[in-house]
């Protein structure tokens, strides 16, 4: 292996049954009966307009009335991968439509200080070999990622087709013309043969439903709408000098907060970090990309690296396979592989393998808790920052700067696990654990509508298929699809996202393969002169049965976890669970789709003229 296993406490240094019970106690403290309802839609927030773009002014334009082949909803990675594969398939009459002011999706909106991707950029940024682009370092900065997304659009010739600052308000299938009528906030009317839902999973900010949120008289914003006019500094130079006389509170200690908190701590008069559940935060080596390493790469290197990352993060290393990623995401698999290698790779049943993996999991988490003790001086604060749960109950994170800020006199951690969140907000601040705190500014690092109901995630009021049926009624109890791509009764509509298919550790790789499959179906439908395509009810039912029969049941693991969006906020077998996975695995699912495409008859689909 080209990187060594980490040193973790020996199994006899702690007692797993005792830890397991500790994990359950910590989980129970945080479980809430209201689940997803603990968050309020941004449309309910009267303190801030989340439809306003703080980055670019809206340019007035006349409404557009247009017939075209494809409307792609979104211009982030899901939308841009759809556009790339459509172009590659020879389908060029399309538009990406997005309410942002440019390409980028989550990387357009999120410009908070310190923003970087938190997994390997050489895997996360797609099409590196196709574009010739190389990330400047292992964890790319946000500005580099958004610039690269724009580069993809320019390189492959669809940059000028997009419409920005345009919000989709309705999608209605018109049987009389065999097209989708697409309405927008700009008064447009598109008549599209096909619609691709490339909305992504991180497109809609999520707000904690705190009592009195509308009473607060100070400044309030979500990290996805960072207000540099208030904080000082800029996206490229986040020197937050206007906070020198301000008391700031940030709600959340997840992926966003651990990047933004060090900047806030550096500049604010005082910073309150409000935490319900701590994250795992490992070290973050982020060296610049080595030019000699680039020269050594052979064709196909990125696909090999992505496959290696996927196996480490979601499956297991094969005997002798190196760990090409070598960070917190791959640690459990790397350490387990090292142990098995030392034993000559013994044959293990699935149950025995998972039991071995669980022990490694506990050892890695014990190491990460020890890291907190080594970096945070105050014992009570260190104890509150320790993650008491299994690896992958929450998103693994890394930072060299986060824990150190809690040694600063101007930073206070407020742990609200016992009250499951803030009690309320007031005109001048907030109440936590029965105590009043004053604050000039409240910042929500509360994430996105990832596992909430579909309508809240998409933010589109009307999506109607044949005979006016709403997709929200059609999928009231969860998705029903063929291959996670299409659904009966909604002709020529396609879906990209975590919907009834294979899961890949790299979300952009997953989106890309979904887009490839969609582009194939669209290309074949057009070549055959058909007006519409959709799954038959029989084929859809058969696929749903197959998916459910082979689906990995991770509910027992999730029930042991502290609530988070990784675990659907504690909801058991949620209809829109984020990580419902094709049981035989990613490779098997791709083989299933490839075999289906190679047969060439669009089996299970109905084509109409």
XYZ file of C-alpha atoms in Angstrom:
609
model
C 0.000 0.000 0.000
C 1.353 3.427 -0.822
C 0.171 5.046 2.408
C 0.394 3.576 5.845
C -2.478 2.662 8.166
C -3.038 5.139 10.946
C -2.060 4.361 14.484
C -5.187 3.790 16.515
C -5.753 2.557 20.083
C -5.572 -1.209 20.443
C -8.909 -3.032 20.830
C -8.099 -3.860 24.456
C -7.588 -0.165 25.262
C -11.348 0.393 25.415
C -14.535 -1.596 25.879
C -16.778 -1.811 22.815
C -20.008 -2.721 24.685
C -19.502 0.302 26.941
C -18.839 2.523 23.929
C -21.876 1.132 22.132
C -24.056 2.101 25.085
C -22.427 5.556 25.197
C -23.233 5.997 21.505
C -26.880 5.128 22.172
C -27.127 7.591 25.057
C -25.681 10.377 22.939
C -28.037 9.489 20.080
C -31.102 9.502 22.334
C -30.257 12.952 23.669
C -30.457 14.358 20.162
C -33.374 12.472 18.634
C -36.365 14.686 17.947
C -39.894 13.496 17.310
C -40.426 16.217 14.700
C -37.633 14.868 12.441
C -37.457 16.927 9.239
C -40.148 19.281 10.564
C -37.560 20.822 12.899
C -36.385 22.804 9.875
C -38.436 25.531 8.255
C -38.517 26.238 4.521
C -36.663 29.335 3.396
C -39.971 30.547 1.968
C -41.264 30.881 5.548
C -38.386 33.122 6.600
C -39.321 36.793 6.758
C -35.830 37.998 7.669
C -34.051 37.241 4.398
C -34.943 36.616 0.761
C -33.202 33.473 -0.461
C -34.255 34.079 -4.056
C -32.091 37.223 -4.189
C -28.617 36.763 -5.652
C -26.018 38.596 -3.521
C -23.272 37.937 -6.061
C -24.543 39.263 -9.405
C -27.273 41.761 -10.316
C -30.227 40.466 -12.296
C -30.140 41.699 -15.886
C -33.621 42.543 -17.230
C -34.696 40.609 -20.310
C -37.851 39.922 -22.278
C -39.677 36.620 -21.780
C -38.651 33.845 -24.139
C -41.109 31.642 -26.008
C -39.238 28.729 -27.526
C -39.453 25.142 -28.746
C -36.399 23.035 -27.997
C -35.423 19.445 -27.454
C -34.295 19.449 -23.823
C -34.642 21.685 -20.779
C -32.067 20.844 -18.104
C -33.047 22.103 -14.678
C -29.881 23.250 -12.959
C -26.380 24.365 -13.910
C -24.373 22.779 -11.113
C -22.594 19.472 -11.483
C -25.810 17.501 -12.144
C -26.922 19.933 -14.832
C -23.521 20.337 -16.403
C -22.944 16.578 -16.620
C -26.328 16.269 -18.319
C -25.326 18.981 -20.801
C -21.963 17.309 -21.425
C -23.476 13.916 -22.200
C -26.256 15.399 -24.332
C -23.609 17.203 -26.376
C -21.540 14.036 -26.664
C -24.640 12.180 -27.909
C -25.237 14.823 -30.586
C -28.220 16.450 -28.864
C -27.524 20.180 -29.037
C -30.940 21.855 -28.802
C -31.043 22.326 -25.032
C -30.741 24.914 -22.296
C -29.525 24.754 -18.718
C -31.874 26.895 -16.635
C -30.876 27.982 -13.139
C -31.935 30.617 -10.619
C -28.261 31.352 -9.888
C -26.411 33.991 -11.867
C -23.923 31.609 -13.496
C -22.792 28.000 -13.675
C -21.784 26.332 -10.425
C -24.848 25.244 -8.459
C -23.839 24.851 -4.812
C -20.419 26.230 -5.776
C -22.048 29.380 -7.117
C -24.115 30.146 -4.033
C -21.634 29.093 -1.349
C -18.878 31.676 -1.022
C -18.339 31.651 2.713
C -14.779 32.160 4.008
C -12.614 29.066 3.826
C -14.827 27.125 1.418
C -13.170 24.072 -0.100
C -14.312 20.655 -1.235
C -13.888 18.232 1.648
C -12.941 15.158 -0.328
C -10.252 14.450 -2.896
C -10.531 16.985 -5.731
C -8.823 14.623 -8.203
C -11.895 12.394 -7.789
C -14.548 15.033 -7.158
C -13.905 17.259 -10.175
C -15.161 15.285 -13.192
C -13.763 15.125 -16.719
C -10.201 16.066 -15.746
C -8.687 13.992 -18.541
C -11.241 15.291 -21.058
C -10.525 18.961 -20.242
C -6.827 18.764 -19.356
C -7.528 20.633 -16.113
C -5.766 19.692 -12.876
C -6.779 20.921 -9.391
C -4.139 23.088 -7.764
C -4.249 20.991 -4.558
C -5.927 17.965 -3.007
C -8.857 19.952 -1.562
C -9.736 22.632 -4.107
C -10.967 26.057 -3.044
C -14.521 26.984 -3.964
C -13.488 29.678 -6.410
C -11.385 27.135 -8.336
C -14.266 24.651 -8.449
C -16.779 27.167 -9.758
C -14.269 28.363 -12.330
C -13.759 24.782 -13.467
C -17.482 24.187 -13.869
C -17.616 27.227 -16.145
C -14.590 25.887 -18.031
C -16.410 22.608 -18.742
C -19.344 24.545 -20.221
C -17.009 26.636 -22.384
C -14.848 23.698 -23.477
C -17.787 21.658 -24.723
C -19.712 24.500 -26.266
C -22.857 24.953 -24.188
C -21.853 27.937 -22.045
C -23.912 30.432 -24.053
C -27.069 28.310 -24.128
C -27.790 28.670 -20.417
C -30.370 30.948 -18.850
C -29.546 32.301 -15.406
C -31.471 34.195 -12.750
C -34.419 32.158 -13.969
C -36.462 30.022 -11.602
C -38.587 27.158 -12.897
C -42.123 27.635 -11.557
C -44.072 24.914 -13.370
C -43.606 21.791 -15.452
C -46.706 20.454 -17.227
C -46.890 17.647 -19.756
C -49.114 18.583 -22.690
C -50.357 15.409 -24.344
C -51.709 17.328 -27.348
C -48.245 18.454 -28.426
C -46.244 15.686 -26.692
C -44.061 18.234 -24.950
C -43.408 19.732 -21.547
C -44.634 23.269 -21.009
C -42.030 24.900 -18.782
C -42.931 28.112 -16.963
C -40.406 30.378 -15.257
C -40.159 33.376 -12.957
C -39.208 35.498 -15.989
C -42.468 34.800 -17.824
C -40.843 32.383 -20.267
C -42.695 29.552 -21.971
C -40.548 26.695 -23.181
C -42.071 23.794 -25.049
C -39.493 21.071 -24.442
C -39.574 17.524 -25.771
C -37.587 16.325 -22.761
C -36.929 17.582 -19.242
C -33.964 16.555 -17.080
C -34.249 17.248 -13.357
C -30.651 18.164 -12.543
C -31.546 20.098 -9.407
C -28.836 18.496 -7.280
C -29.077 17.731 -3.568
C -27.561 20.910 -2.127
C -29.572 23.570 -3.935
C -32.056 24.709 -1.281
C -30.821 26.226 2.027
C -32.350 24.795 5.192
C -33.177 26.878 8.258
C -33.591 25.623 11.825
C -37.165 26.173 12.970
C -36.218 28.131 16.080
C -38.992 29.834 18.044
C -38.740 33.597 17.708
C -36.537 33.509 14.622
C -38.491 36.461 13.231
C -38.013 38.522 16.408
C -34.264 38.922 16.085
C -33.338 42.516 15.220
C -29.697 41.953 14.350
C -28.128 40.646 11.160
C -29.069 37.142 10.050
C -28.018 35.072 7.040
C -27.360 31.511 5.863
C -23.816 30.531 4.928
C -25.065 29.828 1.388
C -25.825 33.555 1.106
C -22.762 34.965 2.864
C -22.987 38.734 3.303
C -19.510 40.210 2.853
C -21.011 43.713 2.858
C -21.773 43.069 6.532
C -18.733 40.989 7.554
C -16.132 42.760 5.488
C -13.706 41.058 3.138
C -14.583 39.270 -0.070
C -14.826 35.799 -1.536
C -11.224 35.975 -2.757
C -9.957 37.796 0.359
C -12.067 36.831 3.397
C -10.634 39.351 5.859
C -13.777 39.884 7.941
C -12.669 43.233 9.377
C -16.177 44.630 9.901
C -16.769 42.036 12.633
C -14.121 43.535 14.937
C -16.794 45.125 17.164
C -19.453 42.439 16.635
C -20.613 39.458 18.679
C -21.403 36.687 16.229
C -23.171 33.345 16.686
C -22.974 30.544 14.172
C -25.411 27.632 14.377
C -23.927 24.335 13.264
C -20.663 22.418 13.443
C -20.876 20.472 10.192
C -18.953 20.645 6.927
C -19.580 24.352 6.348
C -18.998 25.544 9.890
C -15.640 23.875 10.390
C -14.355 25.818 7.379
C -15.941 29.184 8.257
C -15.435 29.173 12.052
C -11.643 29.801 11.982
C -12.196 32.974 9.928
C -14.978 34.188 12.198
C -12.859 33.459 15.265
C -9.967 35.405 13.783
C -11.982 38.598 13.266
C -15.089 38.757 15.500
C -15.035 40.474 18.877
C -16.662 37.331 20.222
C -17.875 34.168 18.547
C -20.446 31.719 19.870
C -20.332 28.336 18.144
C -23.666 26.600 18.732
C -23.450 22.835 18.442
C -26.037 20.076 18.657
C -23.809 17.229 17.456
C -20.030 17.419 17.002
C -18.404 16.251 13.796
C -15.405 14.009 13.278
C -12.593 16.401 12.342
C -9.290 14.862 11.282
C -6.117 16.563 10.076
C -6.214 18.068 6.584
C -2.986 17.744 4.644
C -3.528 19.841 1.536
C -0.314 20.070 -0.441
C -0.128 21.658 -3.879
C -0.428 19.275 -6.793
C 2.946 17.753 -7.610
C 3.980 18.421 -11.246
C 6.025 15.205 -11.295
C 2.961 13.230 -10.209
C 0.989 14.783 -13.080
C 3.678 13.692 -15.548
C 3.502 10.132 -14.224
C -0.225 9.721 -14.844
C -1.384 7.304 -17.519
C -4.631 7.499 -19.548
C -7.557 6.346 -17.450
C -5.966 7.498 -14.202
C -9.014 9.435 -12.985
C -11.464 6.576 -13.455
C -9.014 4.305 -11.613
C -8.704 6.808 -8.772
C -12.474 7.283 -8.515
C -13.009 3.523 -8.404
C -10.339 3.206 -5.707
C -11.990 5.939 -3.650
C -15.395 4.356 -4.035
C -14.174 0.957 -2.863
C -12.450 2.488 0.152
C -15.323 4.721 1.215
C -18.277 2.416 0.507
C -17.022 -1.134 -0.021
C -13.541 -2.574 0.709
C -10.059 -2.800 -0.743
C -9.105 -5.895 -2.706
C -5.960 -7.777 -1.603
C -2.895 -5.805 -2.607
C -4.858 -2.729 -3.707
C -3.177 0.556 -2.749
C -5.004 3.427 -1.104
C -4.648 6.226 -3.645
C -6.601 8.750 -1.544
C -5.117 8.337 1.928
C -7.298 10.558 4.097
C -10.116 10.320 6.640
C -12.563 8.957 4.050
C -10.460 5.857 3.412
C -8.991 5.256 6.873
C -11.304 2.473 8.047
C -10.869 0.468 4.835
C -7.110 1.131 4.771
C -6.569 -0.001 8.368
C -8.718 -3.099 7.931
C -6.916 -4.046 4.720
C -3.584 -3.716 6.530
C -4.750 -6.083 9.269
C -6.077 -8.658 6.811
C -2.930 -8.419 4.706
C -0.806 -9.180 7.786
C -2.959 -12.288 8.319
C -2.565 -13.439 4.721
C -6.052 -12.344 3.703
C -8.054 -15.059 5.508
C -11.393 -16.117 4.055
C -14.161 -14.441 6.052
C -17.911 -14.665 5.878
C -19.741 -11.395 5.260
C -20.805 -11.345 8.915
C -17.245 -11.906 10.144
C -15.887 -9.283 7.770
C -18.390 -6.697 9.007
C -17.599 -7.581 12.627
C -13.900 -6.961 11.930
C -14.750 -3.703 10.218
C -16.827 -2.609 13.200
C -13.853 -3.044 15.543
C -11.684 -0.932 13.216
C -14.483 1.651 13.147
C -14.435 1.922 16.960
C -10.638 2.223 16.973
C -10.643 5.015 14.388
C -13.320 6.948 16.263
C -11.374 6.550 19.501
C -8.345 8.032 17.735
C -10.397 10.980 16.529
C -11.703 11.656 20.033
C -8.112 11.581 21.253
C -7.276 14.237 18.668
C -9.767 16.558 20.359
C -8.044 16.092 23.739
C -4.666 16.825 22.182
C -5.798 20.092 20.602
C -8.384 21.670 22.952
C -7.119 22.905 26.327
C -10.376 23.217 28.267
C -11.490 19.738 29.297
C -15.226 20.490 29.314
C -15.036 22.021 25.837
C -12.976 19.108 24.558
C -15.479 16.632 25.952
C -18.368 18.430 24.218
C -16.501 18.373 20.890
C -15.966 14.617 20.894
C -17.971 12.565 18.365
C -19.753 9.665 20.042
C -21.065 7.612 17.142
C -19.968 5.213 14.413
C -17.931 6.357 11.470
C -20.230 7.481 8.606
C -23.100 8.339 10.944
C -22.163 11.870 9.939
C -20.039 13.232 7.115
C -16.309 12.772 7.895
C -14.505 16.120 7.942
C -10.983 17.472 8.144
C -9.434 20.726 9.304
C -6.113 21.790 10.794
C -7.611 25.001 12.209
C -11.035 24.207 13.686
C -10.206 22.769 17.105
C -7.558 25.385 17.840
C -10.059 28.260 17.823
C -11.612 26.940 21.051
C -8.400 27.861 22.870
C -9.005 31.522 22.000
C -10.574 33.721 24.704
C -13.023 35.239 22.195
C -14.599 31.890 21.246
C -17.256 30.052 23.260
C -18.721 26.667 22.407
C -22.392 26.355 23.358
C -23.500 22.747 23.286
C -27.279 22.353 22.961
C -27.537 18.569 22.770
C -29.586 18.314 25.971
C -32.210 20.742 24.649
C -31.926 19.393 21.080
C -31.212 22.879 19.746
C -31.623 26.504 20.732
C -34.628 27.223 22.925
C -35.530 30.428 21.132
C -34.263 33.645 19.596
C -34.902 37.077 21.025
C -34.675 40.623 19.704
C -31.106 40.891 20.891
C -29.802 37.348 20.680
C -30.797 33.851 21.721
C -31.553 31.567 24.656
C -29.561 28.348 25.102
C -29.705 25.995 28.078
C -31.838 28.529 29.929
C -29.337 31.376 29.539
C -29.705 34.582 27.513
C -26.938 35.547 25.114
C -26.569 38.816 23.228
C -25.525 38.713 19.575
C -25.240 41.215 16.766
C -25.275 38.598 14.049
C -26.711 35.081 13.695
C -25.279 32.872 10.946
C -27.018 29.623 9.997
C -24.622 26.861 8.930
C -27.597 24.521 8.901
C -27.142 22.866 5.532
C -29.606 22.117 2.762
C -32.903 20.379 2.081
C -31.208 17.059 1.392
C -33.647 14.504 2.825
C -36.796 16.573 3.242
C -39.871 16.004 1.095
C -39.402 16.357 -2.641
C -41.351 19.585 -3.081
C -39.203 21.394 -0.540
C -36.033 20.144 -2.209
C -37.021 21.032 -5.751
C -38.852 24.234 -4.861
C -41.191 23.892 -7.861
C -44.889 24.313 -7.099
C -46.302 22.445 -10.094
C -44.874 19.293 -11.692
C -47.665 17.504 -13.579
C -47.419 14.495 -15.849
C -50.078 12.824 -17.933
C -53.674 13.713 -17.013
C -52.449 16.419 -14.665
C -51.083 14.013 -12.042
C -48.672 15.707 -9.632
C -45.271 14.087 -9.180
C -45.615 14.896 -5.497
C -48.731 12.718 -5.281
C -47.256 10.083 -7.584
C -44.212 9.781 -5.322
C -45.915 10.520 -2.015
C -44.502 7.327 -0.517
C -41.137 7.443 -2.232
C -39.840 7.064 -5.780
C -41.107 4.483 -8.268
C -38.833 4.269 -11.290
C -37.143 2.232 -13.941
C -33.383 2.307 -13.233
C -33.848 5.356 -10.995
C -34.146 7.408 -14.186
C -37.793 7.661 -15.332
C -41.275 7.035 -13.927
C -44.486 5.823 -15.549
C -47.011 8.552 -16.316
C -44.369 11.255 -16.753
C -43.165 10.883 -20.346
C -39.817 12.338 -21.395
C -38.914 13.308 -17.820
C -35.597 12.183 -16.336
C -34.090 12.352 -12.862
C -30.545 12.810 -11.596
C -29.888 12.264 -7.908
C -30.108 9.721 -5.108
C -33.135 7.947 -6.555
C -33.405 4.142 -6.569
C -30.099 3.263 -8.176
C -26.430 2.583 -7.530
C -24.476 4.795 -5.141
C -20.970 6.067 -5.791
C -18.710 7.657 -3.179
C -18.097 10.545 -5.605
C -21.372 12.356 -6.243
C -20.133 13.817 -9.527
C -19.257 10.353 -10.850
C -22.751 9.187 -9.919
C -24.377 12.179 -11.606
C -22.225 11.664 -14.686
C -23.232 8.027 -15.136
C -26.905 8.921 -14.654
C -26.539 11.682 -17.253
C -24.878 9.256 -19.679
C -27.810 6.842 -19.363
C -30.349 9.632 -19.812
C -28.580 11.023 -22.882
C -28.619 7.543 -24.432
C -32.390 7.210 -23.989
C -33.011 10.682 -25.417
C -30.707 10.053 -28.385
C -32.346 6.702 -29.150
C -35.848 8.135 -28.839
C -35.022 10.924 -31.290
C -33.274 8.584 -33.732
C -36.373 6.391 -33.864
C -38.568 9.382 -34.663
C -40.631 8.930 -31.510
C -42.242 11.866 -29.742
C -42.317 10.373 -26.258
C -40.762 7.649 -24.159
C -41.646 6.320 -20.724
C -41.403 3.104 -18.718
C -44.263 0.652 -18.909
C -46.042 0.049 -15.628
C -44.993 -3.608 -15.753
C -41.302 -2.846 -16.292
C -41.324 -0.233 -13.568
C -43.026 -2.560 -11.089
C -40.530 -5.309 -11.897
C -37.554 -2.995 -11.363
C -38.937 -1.626 -8.092
C -39.456 -5.193 -6.830
C -35.930 -6.127 -7.875
C -34.426 -3.029 -6.273
C -36.250 -3.630 -2.993
C -35.307 -7.319 -2.964
C -31.585 -6.602 -3.331
C -31.474 -3.231 -1.528
C -28.984 -2.991 1.295
C -30.856 -2.635 4.564
C -28.779 -0.215 6.633
C -31.626 0.714 8.961
C -30.101 -1.128 11.948
C -26.867 0.830 11.528
C -28.721 4.110 11.059
C -30.834 3.548 14.166
C -27.628 3.412 16.188
C -26.492 6.749 14.751
C -26.895 10.246 16.047
C -29.458 12.082 13.875
C -28.119 13.900 10.830
C -28.944 14.231 7.157
C -26.856 11.073 6.666
C -29.491 9.224 8.738
C -32.610 11.160 7.660
C -32.748 12.910 11.065
C -33.512 9.595 12.756
C -36.444 8.613 10.523
C -36.426 4.842 10.034
C -36.756 3.666 6.418
C -37.655 7.156 5.250
C -39.341 7.179 1.811
C -36.753 9.689 0.617
C -33.785 8.211 2.432
C -30.572 9.610 1.027
C -28.545 6.405 0.776
C -30.942 3.768 -0.552
C -28.566 1.624 -2.546
C -28.614 -1.096 -5.187
C -27.495 -4.060 -3.097
C -25.050 -5.796 -5.473
C -23.083 -2.537 -5.647
C -22.091 0.271 -7.978
C -20.210 -1.875 -10.489
C -23.080 -4.349 -10.766
C -25.568 -1.532 -11.300
C -23.462 0.001 -14.069
C -23.176 -3.425 -15.703
C -26.978 -3.779 -15.548
C -27.440 -0.439 -17.330
C -24.718 -1.121 -19.879
C -26.250 -4.481 -20.760
C -29.665 -2.797 -21.108
C -28.232 -0.148 -23.446
C -26.309 -2.681 -25.551
C -29.462 -4.727 -26.186
C -30.615 -1.710 -28.160
C -34.371 -2.203 -27.868
C -35.108 0.158 -24.940
C -36.610 -2.801 -23.110
C -39.376 -1.822 -20.718
C -40.007 1.496 -22.466
C -43.014 2.590 -24.496
C -42.330 4.888 -27.445
C -45.145 6.895 -28.981
C -45.318 9.025 -32.089
